[in-house]
């Protein structure tokens, strides 16, 4: 499968790793939009939040267990934002489920 994030998970494309376990991989976004901008992805190929089912939902559970650990290690004690773009209206550019973790500054109060 020709998936950029699958290749990053496999180490075929270099990335700045922040966190990894059996289920998830987290790395720094190549074009950060905040002082801390991390992407966290499931190690299984799930195209987007539209493709989460009972059979693969445990990957998402593990993502949300890892996020607070990552936020703590990045010093985001004042808060952070989690974003997942789904489909073209949301400008999803990589078709592998990912959650942006954004923080390290006062974020705007608008999201769209
Ligand atoms: P989205 O628009 O939600 O699909 O976000 C995709 C993000 O992926 C975008 O913020 C830029 C990031 N990105 C794209 N290619 C690479 C890459 O090769 N390496 C890293 N670290 N991030 C990438």
mmCIF file of C-alpha atoms and ligand atoms in Angstrom:
data_model
loop_
_atom_site.group_PDB
_atom_site.id
_atom_site.type_symbol
_atom_site.label_atom_id
_atom_site.label_comp_id
_atom_site.label_asym_id
_atom_site.label_seq_id
_atom_site.Cartn_x
_atom_site.Cartn_y
_atom_site.Cartn_z
ATOM 1 C CA UNK A 1 0.000 0.000 0.000
ATOM 2 C CA UNK A 2 1.356 3.391 -0.980
ATOM 3 C CA UNK A 3 0.723 5.232 2.287
ATOM 4 C CA UNK A 4 3.088 7.928 3.542
ATOM 5 C CA UNK A 5 2.370 7.338 7.218
ATOM 6 C CA UNK A 6 2.654 3.534 6.850
ATOM 7 C CA UNK A 7 6.122 4.183 5.404
ATOM 8 C CA UNK A 8 6.994 6.489 8.307
ATOM 9 C CA UNK A 9 5.819 3.859 10.816
ATOM 10 C CA UNK A 10 7.938 1.240 9.010
ATOM 11 C CA UNK A 11 10.980 3.534 9.130
ATOM 12 C CA UNK A 12 11.180 3.724 5.334
ATOM 13 C CA UNK A 13 10.777 7.501 5.539
ATOM 14 C CA UNK A 14 12.592 9.290 8.392
ATOM 15 C CA UNK A 15 10.633 11.091 11.072
ATOM 16 C CA UNK A 16 11.245 12.767 14.388
ATOM 17 C CA UNK A 17 9.790 10.177 16.757
ATOM 18 C CA UNK A 18 8.159 11.384 19.958
ATOM 19 C CA UNK A 19 6.472 8.195 21.193
ATOM 20 C CA UNK A 20 5.986 4.605 20.115
ATOM 21 C CA UNK A 21 4.366 1.502 21.508
ATOM 22 C CA UNK A 22 2.848 -1.686 20.102
ATOM 23 C CA UNK A 23 -0.204 0.170 18.829
ATOM 24 C CA UNK A 24 0.705 3.746 18.007
ATOM 25 C CA UNK A 25 3.457 5.952 16.625
ATOM 26 C CA UNK A 26 3.839 9.687 17.235
ATOM 27 C CA UNK A 27 6.177 12.071 15.427
ATOM 28 C CA UNK A 28 6.685 15.776 14.807
ATOM 29 C CA UNK A 29 4.736 17.351 11.960
ATOM 30 C CA UNK A 30 6.964 18.378 9.058
ATOM 31 C CA UNK A 31 5.214 21.768 8.830
ATOM 32 C CA UNK A 32 4.431 22.733 12.427
ATOM 33 C CA UNK A 33 1.548 25.128 13.022
ATOM 34 C CA UNK A 34 2.340 25.618 16.714
ATOM 35 C CA UNK A 35 5.486 25.358 18.863
ATOM 36 C CA UNK A 36 4.434 21.773 19.588
ATOM 37 C CA UNK A 37 2.796 20.019 16.635
ATOM 38 C CA UNK A 38 2.816 16.250 16.853
ATOM 39 C CA UNK A 39 0.983 13.646 14.779
ATOM 40 C CA UNK A 40 -0.139 10.428 16.427
ATOM 41 C CA UNK A 41 -1.192 7.532 14.213
ATOM 42 C CA UNK A 42 -2.320 3.924 14.607
ATOM 43 C CA UNK A 43 0.169 1.310 13.446
ATOM 44 C CA UNK A 44 -2.650 -0.319 11.474
ATOM 45 C CA UNK A 45 -3.725 1.408 8.287
ATOM 46 C CA UNK A 46 -7.051 3.113 9.012
ATOM 47 C CA UNK A 47 -7.881 5.691 6.347
ATOM 48 C CA UNK A 48 -9.700 8.210 8.532
ATOM 49 C CA UNK A 49 -12.133 8.563 11.425
ATOM 50 C CA UNK A 50 -14.780 7.397 8.958
ATOM 51 C CA UNK A 51 -13.172 3.956 9.087
ATOM 52 C CA UNK A 52 -13.168 3.278 12.819
ATOM 53 C CA UNK A 53 -15.161 0.170 13.708
ATOM 54 C CA UNK A 54 -15.446 -2.153 16.693
ATOM 55 C CA UNK A 55 -12.707 -4.330 15.159
ATOM 56 C CA UNK A 56 -10.073 -1.549 15.073
ATOM 57 C CA UNK A 57 -11.329 0.850 17.752
ATOM 58 C CA UNK A 58 -8.719 -0.388 20.232
ATOM 59 C CA UNK A 59 -6.099 1.485 18.199
ATOM 60 C CA UNK A 60 -7.996 4.687 18.890
ATOM 61 C CA UNK A 61 -8.261 3.856 22.578
ATOM 62 C CA UNK A 62 -4.486 3.423 22.701
ATOM 63 C CA UNK A 63 -3.993 6.734 20.880
ATOM 64 C CA UNK A 64 -6.044 8.529 23.504
ATOM 65 C CA UNK A 65 -4.174 6.778 26.294
ATOM 66 C CA UNK A 66 -0.852 7.916 24.807
ATOM 67 C CA UNK A 67 -1.852 11.532 24.150
ATOM 68 C CA UNK A 68 -1.810 12.697 27.804
ATOM 69 C CA UNK A 69 1.596 11.051 28.295
ATOM 70 C CA UNK A 70 2.943 12.851 25.233
ATOM 71 C CA UNK A 71 1.388 16.147 26.318
ATOM 72 C CA UNK A 72 2.992 15.823 29.735
ATOM 73 C CA UNK A 73 6.404 15.002 28.279
ATOM 74 C CA UNK A 74 6.122 18.009 25.924
ATOM 75 C CA UNK A 75 5.291 20.342 28.830
ATOM 76 C CA UNK A 76 1.747 21.113 27.688
ATOM 77 C CA UNK A 77 0.391 21.539 31.202
ATOM 78 C CA UNK A 78 -1.582 24.652 30.168
ATOM 79 C CA UNK A 79 -3.543 22.682 27.576
ATOM 80 C CA UNK A 80 -3.453 21.581 23.982
ATOM 81 C CA UNK A 81 -5.720 20.879 21.028
ATOM 82 C CA UNK A 82 -6.416 17.537 19.304
ATOM 83 C CA UNK A 83 -7.570 17.699 15.668
ATOM 84 C CA UNK A 84 -8.366 14.992 13.131
ATOM 85 C CA UNK A 85 -9.263 16.048 9.596
ATOM 86 C CA UNK A 86 -11.649 13.774 7.690
ATOM 87 C CA UNK A 87 -12.088 14.054 3.943
ATOM 88 C CA UNK A 88 -11.721 16.855 1.440
ATOM 89 C CA UNK A 89 -13.850 19.533 3.122
ATOM 90 C CA UNK A 90 -11.550 19.227 6.141
ATOM 91 C CA UNK A 91 -8.402 19.201 3.931
ATOM 92 C CA UNK A 92 -7.272 15.720 4.981
ATOM 93 C CA UNK A 93 -4.099 15.359 2.928
ATOM 94 C CA UNK A 94 -2.792 12.007 4.208
ATOM 95 C CA UNK A 95 -5.285 9.146 4.085
ATOM 96 C CA UNK A 96 -4.073 7.433 7.230
ATOM 97 C CA UNK A 97 -5.937 8.285 10.439
ATOM 98 C CA UNK A 98 -3.975 10.829 12.422
ATOM 99 C CA UNK A 99 -4.565 13.182 15.289
ATOM 100 C CA UNK A 100 -2.739 16.495 15.418
ATOM 101 C CA UNK A 101 -1.594 17.499 18.911
ATOM 102 C CA UNK A 102 -1.094 21.259 18.952
ATOM 103 C CA UNK A 103 0.150 23.395 21.806
ATOM 104 C CA UNK A 104 2.942 25.335 23.377
ATOM 105 C CA UNK A 105 1.209 28.696 22.948
ATOM 106 C CA UNK A 106 -2.190 30.301 23.434
ATOM 107 C CA UNK A 107 -4.237 28.832 20.553
ATOM 108 C CA UNK A 108 -7.008 30.776 18.829
ATOM 109 C CA UNK A 109 -10.611 30.221 19.943
ATOM 110 C CA UNK A 110 -11.715 29.454 16.368
ATOM 111 C CA UNK A 111 -11.427 26.065 14.714
ATOM 112 C CA UNK A 112 -12.838 26.589 11.223
HETATM 113 P P1 LIG B 1 -3.844 16.563 7.350
HETATM 114 O O1 LIG B 1 -3.972 17.808 6.566
HETATM 115 O O2 LIG B 1 -4.764 16.547 8.540
HETATM 116 O O3 LIG B 1 -3.971 15.323 6.479
HETATM 117 O O4 LIG B 1 -2.374 16.582 7.954
HETATM 118 C C1 LIG B 1 -1.280 15.922 7.417
HETATM 119 C C2 LIG B 1 -0.066 16.439 8.121
HETATM 120 O O5 LIG B 1 1.018 15.612 7.772
HETATM 121 C C3 LIG B 1 0.337 17.860 7.727
HETATM 122 O O6 LIG B 1 0.219 18.703 8.875
HETATM 123 C C4 LIG B 1 1.773 17.752 7.290
HETATM 124 C C5 LIG B 1 2.188 16.382 7.760
HETATM 125 N N1 LIG B 1 3.113 15.702 6.895
HETATM 126 C C6 LIG B 1 2.973 15.479 5.557
HETATM 127 N N2 LIG B 1 4.033 14.793 5.083
HETATM 128 C C7 LIG B 1 4.847 14.575 6.148
HETATM 129 C C8 LIG B 1 6.093 13.904 6.286
HETATM 130 O O7 LIG B 1 6.679 13.347 5.354
HETATM 131 N N3 LIG B 1 6.641 13.890 7.521
HETATM 132 C C9 LIG B 1 6.030 14.483 8.600
HETATM 133 N N4 LIG B 1 6.653 14.418 9.772
HETATM 134 N N5 LIG B 1 4.850 15.102 8.508
HETATM 135 C C10 LIG B 1 4.261 15.149 7.283
#
